[in-house]
mmCIF file of C-alpha atoms in Angstrom:
data_model
loop_
_atom_site.group_PDB
_atom_site.id
_atom_site.type_symbol
_atom_site.label_atom_id
_atom_site.label_comp_id
_atom_site.label_asym_id
_atom_site.label_seq_id
_atom_site.Cartn_x
_atom_site.Cartn_y
_atom_site.Cartn_z
ATOM 1 C CA MET V 1 103.096 -141.105 29.301
ATOM 2 C CA THR V 2 103.427 -144.429 27.507
ATOM 3 C CA VAL V 3 101.439 -146.199 30.185
ATOM 4 C CA ARG V 4 98.900 -143.414 30.302
ATOM 5 C CA ARG V 5 98.057 -143.784 26.635
ATOM 6 C CA SER V 6 98.024 -147.573 26.728
ATOM 7 C CA ALA V 7 95.583 -147.851 29.609
ATOM 8 C CA ALA V 8 93.354 -145.217 28.079
ATOM 9 C CA ALA V 9 93.268 -147.218 24.883
ATOM 10 C CA LEU V 10 92.178 -150.334 26.743
ATOM 11 C CA ALA V 11 89.482 -148.454 28.623
ATOM 12 C CA THR V 12 88.174 -146.909 25.418
ATOM 13 C CA THR V 13 88.145 -150.256 23.638
ATOM 14 C CA ALA V 14 86.242 -151.807 26.505
ATOM 15 C CA VAL V 15 83.575 -149.130 26.362
ATOM 16 C CA LEU V 16 83.195 -149.373 22.582
ATOM 17 C CA LEU V 17 82.792 -153.143 22.828
ATOM 18 C CA GLY V 18 80.174 -152.783 25.518
ATOM 19 C CA VAL V 19 82.122 -154.581 28.215
ATOM 20 C CA ALA V 20 83.238 -153.371 31.594
ATOM 21 C CA ALA V 21 86.614 -151.713 31.636
ATOM 22 C CA PRO V 22 88.966 -153.296 34.152
ATOM 23 C CA VAL V 23 89.260 -151.495 37.434
ATOM 24 C CA ALA V 24 92.728 -150.893 38.870
ATOM 25 C CA VAL V 25 94.505 -152.188 35.790
ATOM 26 C CA ALA V 26 98.184 -152.869 36.387
ATOM 27 C CA PRO V 27 99.576 -149.757 34.745
ATOM 28 C CA VAL V 28 102.773 -151.047 33.243
ATOM 29 C CA ALA V 29 101.344 -154.366 32.160
ATOM 30 C CA VAL V 30 99.681 -153.193 28.972
ATOM 31 C CA ALA V 31 101.241 -152.606 25.602
ATOM 32 C CA ALA V 32 100.609 -149.504 23.562
ATOM 33 C CA PRO V 33 98.586 -150.129 20.413
ATOM 34 C CA SER V 34 100.544 -150.293 17.193
ATOM 35 C CA PRO V 35 98.416 -148.302 14.795
ATOM 36 C CA SER V 36 99.139 -148.601 11.110
ATOM 37 C CA PRO V 37 99.691 -145.602 8.847
ATOM 38 C CA SER V 38 96.474 -144.071 7.585
ATOM 39 C CA ALA V 39 96.130 -142.514 4.150
ATOM 40 C CA ASP V 40 93.006 -140.623 5.163
ATOM 41 C CA LEU V 41 94.167 -138.471 8.063
ATOM 42 C CA PRO V 42 92.384 -135.207 8.850
ATOM 43 C CA ALA V 43 94.023 -131.955 7.814
ATOM 44 C CA GLY V 44 95.888 -130.244 10.645
ATOM 45 C CA LEU V 45 96.781 -133.411 12.546
ATOM 46 C CA TYR V 46 100.366 -134.178 13.551
ATOM 47 C CA GLY V 47 101.738 -137.608 12.719
ATOM 48 C CA THR V 48 100.959 -140.229 10.091
ATOM 49 C CA THR V 49 99.600 -143.106 12.158
ATOM 50 C CA ASP V 50 96.056 -143.963 13.178
ATOM 51 C CA PRO V 51 94.991 -141.273 15.699
ATOM 52 C CA THR V 52 92.227 -143.318 17.336
ATOM 53 C CA TYR V 53 93.964 -143.661 20.672
ATOM 54 C CA ASP V 54 96.324 -140.703 20.754
ATOM 55 C CA GLY V 55 95.240 -137.999 18.310
ATOM 56 C CA VAL V 56 94.560 -135.278 20.878
ATOM 57 C CA TRP V 57 97.462 -136.423 23.033
ATOM 58 C CA ARG V 58 100.151 -136.247 20.370
ATOM 59 C CA GLN V 59 98.803 -132.976 18.962
ATOM 60 C CA SER V 60 98.819 -131.314 22.366
ATOM 61 C CA LEU V 61 102.220 -132.680 23.347
ATOM 62 C CA ALA V 62 103.624 -131.357 20.071
ATOM 63 C CA PHE V 63 102.260 -127.885 20.866
ATOM 64 C CA LEU V 64 103.835 -127.954 24.335
ATOM 65 C CA ALA V 65 107.243 -128.902 22.931
ATOM 66 C CA GLN V 66 107.010 -126.315 20.157
ATOM 67 C CA LYS V 67 106.051 -123.592 22.617
ATOM 68 C CA ILE V 68 109.159 -123.966 24.751
ATOM 69 C CA GLU V 69 111.231 -123.742 21.561
ATOM 70 C CA TYR V 70 109.373 -120.597 20.461
ATOM 71 C CA VAL V 71 107.569 -122.265 17.597
ATOM 72 C CA THR V 72 103.984 -121.152 16.955
ATOM 73 C CA PRO V 73 101.774 -123.921 15.532
ATOM 74 C CA SER V 74 99.664 -123.207 12.480
ATOM 75 C CA THR V 75 96.079 -122.023 12.751
ATOM 76 C CA GLN V 76 95.016 -125.186 10.951
ATOM 77 C CA ALA V 77 96.653 -127.357 13.620
ATOM 78 C CA VAL V 78 95.089 -125.384 16.470
ATOM 79 C CA ASP V 79 91.679 -125.494 14.821
ATOM 80 C CA TRP V 80 91.946 -129.257 14.491
ATOM 81 C CA LEU V 81 92.651 -129.637 18.186
ATOM 82 C CA VAL V 82 89.825 -127.353 19.289
ATOM 83 C CA GLY V 83 87.515 -129.138 16.847
ATOM 84 C CA GLN V 84 87.995 -132.305 18.920
ATOM 85 C CA GLN V 85 86.380 -130.662 21.952
ATOM 86 C CA CYS V 86 82.785 -131.406 22.887
ATOM 87 C CA ASP V 87 80.348 -128.672 23.930
ATOM 88 C CA SER V 88 80.731 -129.858 27.534
ATOM 89 C CA GLY V 89 84.407 -128.853 27.428
ATOM 90 C CA ALA V 90 85.660 -132.434 27.401
ATOM 91 C CA PHE V 91 87.940 -133.995 24.809
ATOM 92 C CA THR V 92 88.037 -137.577 23.648
ATOM 93 C CA SER V 93 91.202 -139.393 22.627
ATOM 94 C CA TYR V 94 90.042 -138.816 19.050
ATOM 95 C CA ARG V 95 86.697 -138.435 17.342
ATOM 96 C CA ASP V 96 85.056 -137.688 14.026
ATOM 97 C CA ALA V 97 84.431 -133.980 14.520
ATOM 98 C CA SER V 98 81.768 -133.950 11.816
ATOM 99 C CA LYS V 99 79.475 -135.743 14.254
ATOM 100 C CA PRO V 100 78.304 -134.139 17.534
ATOM 101 C CA CYS V 101 79.266 -135.612 20.880
ATOM 102 C CA ASP V 102 76.502 -137.677 22.467
ATOM 103 C CA ALA V 103 75.942 -140.175 25.261
ATOM 104 C CA SER V 104 78.116 -142.745 23.491
ATOM 105 C CA THR V 105 81.124 -140.430 23.240
ATOM 106 C CA VAL V 106 83.939 -141.639 25.490
ATOM 107 C CA MET V 107 85.280 -138.624 27.377
ATOM 108 C CA ASP V 108 88.968 -138.745 28.308
ATOM 109 C CA THR V 109 90.332 -136.766 31.254
ATOM 110 C CA ASN V 110 93.925 -137.200 30.064
ATOM 111 C CA ALA V 111 93.176 -135.882 26.581
ATOM 112 C CA THR V 112 91.196 -132.998 28.059
ATOM 113 C CA ALA V 113 93.919 -132.075 30.544
ATOM 114 C CA ILE V 114 96.779 -132.076 28.056
ATOM 115 C CA ALA V 115 94.708 -130.156 25.494
ATOM 116 C CA VAL V 116 93.947 -127.533 28.138
ATOM 117 C CA GLN V 117 97.639 -127.240 28.985
ATOM 118 C CA ALA V 118 98.544 -126.905 25.315
ATOM 119 C CA LEU V 119 95.997 -124.162 24.603
ATOM 120 C CA VAL V 120 97.110 -122.194 27.655
ATOM 121 C CA GLU V 121 100.793 -122.492 26.757
ATOM 122 C CA ILE V 122 100.376 -121.352 23.155
ATOM 123 C CA ASN V 123 98.124 -118.562 24.467
ATOM 124 C CA GLN V 124 95.314 -119.281 22.047
ATOM 125 C CA ARG V 125 91.635 -120.165 22.430
ATOM 126 C CA ARG V 126 91.672 -119.475 26.163
ATOM 127 C CA GLU V 127 87.900 -119.686 26.408
ATOM 128 C CA ASP V 128 88.062 -123.268 25.142
ATOM 129 C CA ALA V 129 90.820 -124.063 27.642
ATOM 130 C CA ASN V 130 88.723 -122.670 30.491
ATOM 131 C CA ASN V 131 85.752 -124.702 29.287
ATOM 132 C CA GLY V 132 87.893 -127.823 29.462
ATOM 133 C CA ALA V 133 89.090 -126.942 32.954
ATOM 134 C CA ASP V 134 85.504 -126.452 34.123
ATOM 135 C CA TRP V 135 84.594 -129.898 32.830
ATOM 136 C CA LEU V 136 87.550 -131.450 34.633
ATOM 137 C CA LYS V 137 86.457 -129.858 37.892
ATOM 138 C CA SER V 138 82.943 -131.222 37.385
ATOM 139 C CA VAL V 139 84.120 -134.853 37.182
ATOM 140 C CA GLN V 140 86.431 -134.882 40.212
ATOM 141 C CA ASN V 141 86.085 -138.063 42.260
ATOM 142 C CA GLU V 142 85.155 -138.013 45.940
ATOM 143 C CA ASP V 143 88.689 -139.027 46.907
ATOM 144 C CA GLY V 144 89.896 -135.806 45.281
ATOM 145 C CA GLY V 145 91.434 -137.395 42.185
ATOM 146 C CA TRP V 146 90.527 -138.349 38.639
ATOM 147 C CA GLY V 147 90.454 -141.525 36.570
ATOM 148 C CA TYR V 148 90.827 -141.901 32.802
ATOM 149 C CA ASN V 149 87.125 -141.500 32.225
ATOM 150 C CA PRO V 150 84.502 -139.733 34.371
ATOM 151 C CA GLY V 151 83.568 -141.964 37.290
ATOM 152 C CA SER V 152 86.442 -144.421 36.890
ATOM 153 C CA PRO V 153 88.707 -144.956 39.924
ATOM 154 C CA SER V 154 91.345 -142.300 40.494
ATOM 155 C CA ASP V 155 94.879 -143.023 39.343
ATOM 156 C CA ALA V 156 98.138 -141.157 39.844
ATOM 157 C CA ASN V 157 98.738 -140.290 36.194
ATOM 158 C CA SER V 158 95.289 -138.893 35.453
ATOM 159 C CA THR V 159 95.172 -136.948 38.714
ATOM 160 C CA SER V 160 98.613 -135.453 38.078
ATOM 161 C CA ILE V 161 97.950 -134.273 34.554
ATOM 162 C CA VAL V 162 94.598 -132.779 35.574
ATOM 163 C CA ILE V 163 96.334 -130.885 38.388
ATOM 164 C CA GLY V 164 98.770 -129.480 35.848
ATOM 165 C CA ALA V 165 95.937 -128.345 33.593
ATOM 166 C CA LEU V 166 93.945 -126.701 36.368
ATOM 167 C CA ALA V 167 97.018 -124.988 37.788
ATOM 168 C CA ARG V 168 97.881 -123.555 34.380
ATOM 169 C CA THR V 169 94.381 -122.083 34.056
ATOM 170 C CA GLY V 170 94.744 -120.382 37.427
ATOM 171 C CA VAL V 171 92.610 -122.729 39.514
ATOM 172 C CA PRO V 172 93.751 -122.987 43.175
ATOM 173 C CA VAL V 173 94.139 -126.757 43.224
ATOM 174 C CA ASN V 174 94.386 -127.017 47.004
ATOM 175 C CA GLU V 175 90.936 -125.444 47.254
ATOM 176 C CA LEU V 176 89.237 -128.142 45.156
ATOM 177 C CA THR V 177 87.869 -129.899 48.201
ATOM 178 C CA THR V 178 85.280 -132.669 47.990
ATOM 179 C CA LYS V 179 82.481 -133.274 50.497
ATOM 180 C CA ASN V 180 84.718 -135.507 52.589
ATOM 181 C CA GLY V 181 87.510 -132.927 52.689
ATOM 182 C CA SER V 182 89.757 -134.538 50.079
ATOM 183 C CA THR V 183 91.810 -132.525 47.578
ATOM 184 C CA PRO V 184 93.700 -133.608 44.449
ATOM 185 C CA TYR V 185 96.848 -133.609 46.542
ATOM 186 C CA THR V 186 95.177 -135.910 49.061
ATOM 187 C CA ALA V 187 94.448 -138.399 46.301
ATOM 188 C CA LEU V 188 98.047 -138.375 45.073
ATOM 189 C CA GLN V 189 99.593 -138.631 48.512
ATOM 190 C CA SER V 190 97.456 -141.688 49.255
ATOM 191 C CA LEU V 191 99.348 -143.467 46.462
ATOM 192 C CA ALA V 192 102.819 -142.688 47.835
ATOM 193 C CA ILE V 193 104.843 -145.533 49.313
ATOM 194 C CA ALA V 194 106.150 -144.544 52.724
ATOM 195 C CA CYS V 195 109.844 -143.946 53.178
ATOM 196 C CA GLY V 196 111.543 -146.815 54.957
ATOM 197 C CA GLU V 197 109.443 -149.378 53.115
ATOM 198 C CA LYS V 198 110.470 -151.234 49.964
ATOM 199 C CA ASP V 199 110.577 -148.682 47.099
ATOM 200 C CA GLY V 200 109.949 -145.910 49.591
ATOM 201 C CA GLY V 201 109.186 -142.580 47.955
ATOM 202 C CA ALA V 202 107.734 -144.115 44.801
ATOM 203 C CA PHE V 203 104.085 -143.881 43.779
ATOM 204 C CA ALA V 204 101.637 -146.544 42.729
ATOM 205 C CA TYR V 205 99.372 -146.103 39.752
ATOM 206 C CA GLN V 206 96.383 -147.355 41.750
ATOM 207 C CA PRO V 207 96.042 -149.485 44.888
ATOM 208 C CA GLY V 208 95.989 -153.235 44.374
ATOM 209 C CA LYS V 209 92.989 -155.410 45.179
ATOM 210 C CA LYS V 210 94.010 -155.550 48.827
ATOM 211 C CA GLY V 211 95.040 -151.921 49.004
ATOM 212 C CA GLU V 212 98.728 -152.640 48.461
ATOM 213 C CA LEU V 213 100.876 -150.077 46.700
ATOM 214 C CA THR V 214 103.284 -151.187 43.991
ATOM 215 C CA ALA V 215 105.930 -148.787 42.709
ATOM 216 C CA ASN V 216 105.355 -147.534 39.188
ATOM 217 C CA MET V 217 107.919 -145.377 37.402
ATOM 218 C CA ASP V 218 105.486 -143.549 35.156
ATOM 219 C CA ALA V 219 103.158 -142.812 38.059
ATOM 220 C CA THR V 220 106.093 -141.582 40.151
ATOM 221 C CA ALA V 221 107.342 -139.135 37.518
ATOM 222 C CA ALA V 222 103.810 -137.857 36.943
ATOM 223 C CA SER V 223 103.101 -137.486 40.669
ATOM 224 C CA VAL V 224 106.246 -135.444 41.295
ATOM 225 C CA LEU V 225 104.956 -132.860 38.803
ATOM 226 C CA GLY V 226 101.398 -133.105 40.095
ATOM 227 C CA LEU V 227 102.259 -132.565 43.745
ATOM 228 C CA MET V 228 104.295 -129.527 42.764
ATOM 229 C CA GLY V 229 101.343 -128.151 40.816
ATOM 230 C CA LYS V 230 103.278 -128.185 37.550
ATOM 231 C CA GLY V 231 102.358 -129.028 33.997
ATOM 232 C CA ILE V 232 104.104 -131.327 31.562
ATOM 233 C CA ALA V 233 106.158 -128.555 29.979
ATOM 234 C CA SER V 234 108.008 -127.663 33.173
ATOM 235 C CA GLY V 235 111.491 -126.222 33.032
ATOM 236 C CA THR V 236 114.207 -126.340 35.652
ATOM 237 C CA SER V 237 113.531 -125.196 39.201
ATOM 238 C CA ASN V 238 116.232 -123.622 41.329
ATOM 239 C CA ALA V 239 118.569 -126.278 42.640
ATOM 240 C CA VAL V 240 117.804 -127.665 46.072
ATOM 241 C CA LYS V 241 119.813 -129.983 48.257
ATOM 242 C CA ASP V 242 120.187 -133.600 47.250
ATOM 243 C CA PRO V 243 116.812 -135.367 47.272
ATOM 244 C CA SER V 244 116.026 -137.449 50.296
ATOM 245 C CA CYS V 245 113.085 -139.524 51.471
ATOM 246 C CA THR V 246 111.346 -137.920 54.449
ATOM 247 C CA LYS V 247 109.371 -140.115 56.806
ATOM 248 C CA GLY V 248 106.136 -138.987 58.391
ATOM 249 C CA ASP V 249 102.353 -139.147 58.201
ATOM 250 C CA ASP V 250 101.755 -135.434 57.807
ATOM 251 C CA LEU V 251 103.963 -134.456 54.889
ATOM 252 C CA SER V 252 103.220 -131.512 52.644
ATOM 253 C CA PRO V 253 102.549 -132.169 48.946
ATOM 254 C CA GLU V 254 105.989 -130.778 48.091
ATOM 255 C CA GLN V 255 107.709 -133.034 50.629
ATOM 256 C CA THR V 256 105.938 -136.039 49.136
ATOM 257 C CA ALA V 257 107.006 -134.870 45.670
ATOM 258 C CA GLN V 258 110.614 -134.666 46.860
ATOM 259 C CA ASN V 259 110.320 -138.225 48.131
ATOM 260 C CA GLY V 260 109.303 -139.269 44.631
ATOM 261 C CA ALA V 261 112.236 -137.361 43.162
ATOM 262 C CA SER V 262 114.543 -139.150 45.584
ATOM 263 C CA PHE V 263 113.261 -142.509 44.373
ATOM 264 C CA LEU V 264 113.764 -141.540 40.731
ATOM 265 C CA ALA V 265 117.267 -140.211 41.406
ATOM 266 C CA ASP V 266 118.275 -143.389 43.230
ATOM 267 C CA THR V 267 116.869 -145.557 40.449
ATOM 268 C CA LEU V 268 118.653 -143.661 37.679
ATOM 269 C CA LYS V 269 121.888 -143.707 39.673
ATOM 270 C CA LYS V 270 122.039 -147.483 39.154
ATOM 271 C CA GLN V 271 121.640 -147.131 35.395
ATOM 272 C CA PRO V 272 120.743 -144.030 33.349
ATOM 273 C CA TYR V 273 117.482 -145.350 31.939
ATOM 274 C CA LEU V 274 114.271 -146.919 33.155
ATOM 275 C CA GLU V 275 113.089 -150.285 31.913
ATOM 276 C CA GLN V 276 109.809 -151.427 30.443
ATOM 277 C CA ALA V 277 107.763 -153.672 32.674
ATOM 278 C CA PRO V 278 107.060 -157.150 31.294
ATOM 279 C CA MET V 279 103.678 -157.757 29.729
ATOM 280 C CA PRO V 280 101.326 -160.123 31.560
ATOM 281 C CA GLY V 281 101.863 -163.712 30.525
ATOM 282 C CA ALA V 282 104.997 -162.925 28.566
ATOM 283 C CA GLU V 283 107.942 -165.274 28.850
ATOM 284 C CA ASP V 284 110.971 -163.946 30.657
ATOM 285 C CA THR V 285 112.998 -161.755 28.332
ATOM 286 C CA ASP V 286 115.771 -159.257 28.775
ATOM 287 C CA PRO V 287 114.370 -155.940 30.054
ATOM 288 C CA GLN V 288 114.070 -153.275 27.374
ATOM 289 C CA PRO V 289 114.792 -149.569 27.886
ATOM 290 C CA ASP V 290 111.775 -147.340 28.360
ATOM 291 C CA TYR V 291 112.642 -144.136 26.511
ATOM 292 C CA GLY V 292 109.348 -142.406 27.269
ATOM 293 C CA ASN V 293 109.376 -142.944 30.998
ATOM 294 C CA THR V 294 113.080 -142.071 31.150
ATOM 295 C CA SER V 295 112.265 -138.747 29.454
ATOM 296 C CA ASP V 296 109.429 -138.139 31.920
ATOM 297 C CA ALA V 297 111.703 -138.902 34.865
ATOM 298 C CA VAL V 298 114.239 -136.375 33.548
ATOM 299 C CA VAL V 299 111.557 -133.666 33.417
ATOM 300 C CA ALA V 300 110.331 -134.558 36.917
ATOM 301 C CA LEU V 301 113.831 -134.390 38.399
ATOM 302 C CA ALA V 302 114.555 -131.057 36.748
ATOM 303 C CA ALA V 303 111.217 -129.578 37.815
ATOM 304 C CA SER V 304 111.836 -130.611 41.409
ATOM 305 C CA GLY V 305 115.266 -128.996 41.507
ATOM 306 C CA HIS V 306 117.481 -131.978 40.683
ATOM 307 C CA ALA V 307 118.499 -131.518 37.054
ATOM 308 C CA ASP V 308 122.011 -132.579 38.002
ATOM 309 C CA LYS V 309 120.670 -136.025 38.868
ATOM 310 C CA ALA V 310 119.315 -136.371 35.334
ATOM 311 C CA LYS V 311 122.478 -135.491 33.388
ATOM 312 C CA ALA V 312 123.520 -139.094 32.800
ATOM 313 C CA SER V 313 120.025 -139.933 31.607
ATOM 314 C CA VAL V 314 120.012 -137.029 29.166
ATOM 315 C CA ALA V 315 123.372 -138.154 27.804
ATOM 316 C CA TRP V 316 121.964 -141.664 27.408
ATOM 317 C CA LEU V 317 118.881 -140.327 25.595
ATOM 318 C CA GLN V 318 121.100 -138.297 23.262
ATOM 319 C CA LYS V 319 123.023 -141.431 22.365
ATOM 320 C CA ASN V 320 120.144 -143.900 22.205
ATOM 321 C CA GLY V 321 116.798 -142.137 22.025
ATOM 322 C CA THR V 322 116.735 -140.247 18.739
ATOM 323 C CA GLY V 323 115.841 -143.287 16.644
ATOM 324 C CA TRP V 324 112.994 -144.071 19.030
ATOM 325 C CA ALA V 325 111.728 -140.502 18.763
ATOM 326 C CA LYS V 326 111.698 -140.508 14.970
ATOM 327 C CA GLN V 327 109.891 -143.826 14.823
ATOM 328 C CA GLY V 328 107.519 -142.868 17.632
ATOM 329 C CA GLY V 329 106.344 -139.727 15.881
ATOM 330 C CA PRO V 330 105.206 -136.396 17.344
ATOM 331 C CA ALA V 331 104.632 -137.514 20.936
ATOM 332 C CA ALA V 332 107.992 -139.274 21.282
ATOM 333 C CA THR V 333 109.872 -136.418 19.618
ATOM 334 C CA ALA V 334 108.100 -133.938 21.897
ATOM 335 C CA GLN V 335 109.069 -135.929 24.982
ATOM 336 C CA LEU V 336 112.747 -135.692 24.064
ATOM 337 C CA ILE V 337 112.408 -131.959 23.443
ATOM 338 C CA LEU V 338 110.834 -131.476 26.872
ATOM 339 C CA ALA V 339 113.615 -133.496 28.508
ATOM 340 C CA ALA V 340 116.293 -131.550 26.641
ATOM 341 C CA HIS V 341 114.783 -128.193 27.546
ATOM 342 C CA ALA V 342 114.381 -129.073 31.218
ATOM 343 C CA THR V 343 118.062 -129.894 31.569
ATOM 344 C CA GLY V 344 119.615 -127.241 29.344
ATOM 345 C CA ALA V 345 120.452 -129.525 26.430
ATOM 346 C CA ASP V 346 120.052 -128.207 22.891
ATOM 347 C CA ALA V 347 116.948 -129.725 21.315
ATOM 348 C CA ARG V 348 118.136 -128.487 17.921
ATOM 349 C CA SER V 349 121.274 -130.579 18.204
ATOM 350 C CA PHE V 350 120.307 -133.499 20.404
ATOM 351 C CA GLY V 351 122.501 -136.475 19.657
ATOM 352 C CA GLY V 352 123.148 -134.912 16.270
ATOM 353 C CA VAL V 353 119.440 -134.517 15.511
ATOM 354 C CA ASP V 354 117.416 -131.305 15.224
ATOM 355 C CA LEU V 355 114.394 -132.462 17.196
ATOM 356 C CA VAL V 356 112.555 -129.182 16.670
ATOM 357 C CA LYS V 357 112.876 -129.426 12.899
ATOM 358 C CA GLN V 358 111.853 -133.075 13.095
ATOM 359 C CA LEU V 359 108.735 -132.244 15.086
ATOM 360 C CA ASN V 360 107.808 -129.334 12.838
ATOM 361 C CA SER V 361 107.978 -131.647 9.830
ATOM 362 C CA MET V 362 105.431 -133.996 11.375
ATOM 363 C CA GLY V 363 102.558 -131.514 11.130
ATOM 364 C CA PRO V 364 101.395 -128.448 9.259
ATOM 365 C CA SER V 365 104.088 -125.834 8.714
ATOM 366 C CA PRO V 366 104.351 -123.645 11.829
ATOM 367 C CA ALA V 367 103.011 -120.109 11.752
ATOM 368 C CA ALA V 368 106.322 -118.812 13.116
ATOM 369 C CA THR V 369 109.668 -120.099 14.372
ATOM 370 C CA ALA V 370 112.192 -118.137 16.435
ATOM 371 C CA LEU V 371 115.867 -118.794 16.992
ATOM 372 C CA PRO V 372 118.011 -119.435 18.892
ATOM 373 C CA SER V 373 116.799 -122.287 21.034
ATOM 374 C CA PRO V 374 115.892 -121.120 24.558
ATOM 375 C CA THR V 375 117.446 -122.584 27.674
ATOM 376 C CA PRO V 376 116.036 -123.270 31.149
ATOM 377 C CA THR V 377 117.987 -120.302 32.501
ATOM 378 C CA GLY V 378 116.207 -117.925 30.153
ATOM 379 C CA PRO V 379 112.535 -116.903 29.996
ATOM 380 C CA GLN V 380 110.231 -119.785 30.786
ATOM 381 C CA PRO V 381 107.054 -119.829 28.696
ATOM 382 C CA SER V 382 105.550 -122.507 30.947
ATOM 383 C CA SER V 383 106.115 -120.832 34.320
ATOM 384 C CA GLY V 384 103.475 -119.192 36.469
ATOM 385 C CA THR V 385 99.714 -119.408 36.206
ATOM 386 C CA ASP V 386 98.886 -116.408 34.018
ATOM 387 C CA SER V 387 98.317 -117.366 30.402
ATOM 388 C CA ASP V 388 99.858 -114.093 29.286
ATOM 389 C CA ASP V 389 103.173 -115.132 30.832
ATOM 390 C CA SER V 390 104.289 -116.720 27.622
ATOM 391 C CA GLY V 391 107.991 -115.916 27.476
ATOM 392 C CA LEU V 392 109.668 -114.064 24.618
ATOM 393 C CA SER V 393 107.387 -114.437 21.614
ATOM 394 C CA LEU V 394 108.498 -114.013 18.039
ATOM 395 C CA GLY V 395 107.058 -110.506 18.095
ATOM 396 C CA TRP V 396 109.214 -109.611 21.073
ATOM 397 C CA LEU V 397 112.344 -110.915 19.378
ATOM 398 C CA ILE V 398 111.622 -108.947 16.206
ATOM 399 C CA GLY V 399 110.762 -105.873 18.264
ATOM 400 C CA ILE V 400 114.026 -106.044 20.161
ATOM 401 C CA GLY V 401 115.959 -106.260 16.912
ATOM 402 C CA LEU V 402 114.166 -103.234 15.481
ATOM 403 C CA LEU V 403 114.712 -101.262 18.660
ATOM 404 C CA VAL V 404 118.436 -101.927 18.631
ATOM 405 C CA GLY V 405 118.579 -100.936 14.993
ATOM 406 C CA THR V 406 117.228 -97.457 15.659
ATOM 407 C CA GLY V 407 120.486 -96.442 17.343
ATOM 408 C CA ILE V 408 121.697 -95.558 20.779
ATOM 409 C CA GLY V 409 120.872 -91.880 20.281
ATOM 410 C CA PHE V 410 117.190 -92.640 19.989
ATOM 411 C CA LEU V 411 117.276 -94.623 23.224
ATOM 412 C CA PHE V 412 118.859 -91.723 25.057
ATOM 413 C CA SER V 413 116.293 -89.327 23.620
ATOM 414 C CA MET V 414 113.518 -91.426 25.070
ATOM 415 C CA ARG V 415 114.780 -91.213 28.634
ATOM 416 C CA GLY V 416 112.921 -87.998 29.362
ATOM 417 C CA LYS V 417 109.659 -89.131 27.859
ATOM 418 C CA LYS V 418 106.863 -90.595 29.872
ATOM 419 C CA LYS V 419 106.491 -94.357 29.426
ATOM 420 C CA GLN V 420 103.304 -95.519 27.785
ATOM 421 C CA PRO V 421 101.128 -97.933 29.779
#
């Protein structure tokens, strides 16, 4: 996710300056912008830093994390997010909603896809989510994938998050076939490094100038979810056998996803965290931990049935990642919540920090909050493709309590009555 936002920021800046955005940018070779706090932030927005590059992203990611912890965002917060949408259905990274979208508005597939996922998960404004999904389908590239902006070359991260959004709105992703027969899965699989080669199982962000594929951790974690047709807020799948890298030219999307999971598991076996890639031109320095990509890898492993392979990483995040999350704001805090949820850790006591409370404090007061914290073995709000499959809502929890309070005798008396539809 860190790379995804950074590259999007560079592309947006290039467009605003009237210069050509770089094609096939090295994904891990760009630094995220360091926005300064703004005293004039719009009402309803999460976070206190300049939202220019990540306003929609951090808002949507916060909603996804709150949803799995049974927190309902405020109407004000939801209205702010929907207010960022253009009539076409697309979202930008952030815009002045008082002005209409026009030809100069920079549309962002990543912002659109995560906003769609968020609206579906919180089960609000479904018409707006569907509008966003329709726009995403309309800007699919001929190779089956998506780039950051309409018409830009496909990349693994953008393609994966769009797949997650379309799947959550009920779109049969494998049926989104272009004129040359390519699907979104085709695009992702073309970026997979073959097993038996160096970094086999990993995914590249984009091909190099000569078509070479270079392993990228962020792209690999994203592609595992994408090839399984899952969104960002994925829980734990049923355990499967230890991940392995399967050779072959005719692998299914799920087999290719398992290859990616195998690469992630092997990498995290050496040390429990991923490292940031060096910036271009930077002098050699000691590698720094990459908390965001480590969190994403944890979610990918859990979603592909290998939560046990992520336990050491979760323990490391509990010990080392809470300070990063607080400083990083809503998006970083949400990433830790998603990682905790996917592996059964308690997000309300993660390394001694109540991440849910921390996230809630970064935006408008939630409309509702339910306790206790859910676990991956319980109802999964983010499973399935029907937006109504939203897990146990606050209303359900209250209803159950009231029902129990009426007494066992009442329950027995109802046995002979016909159930209402």
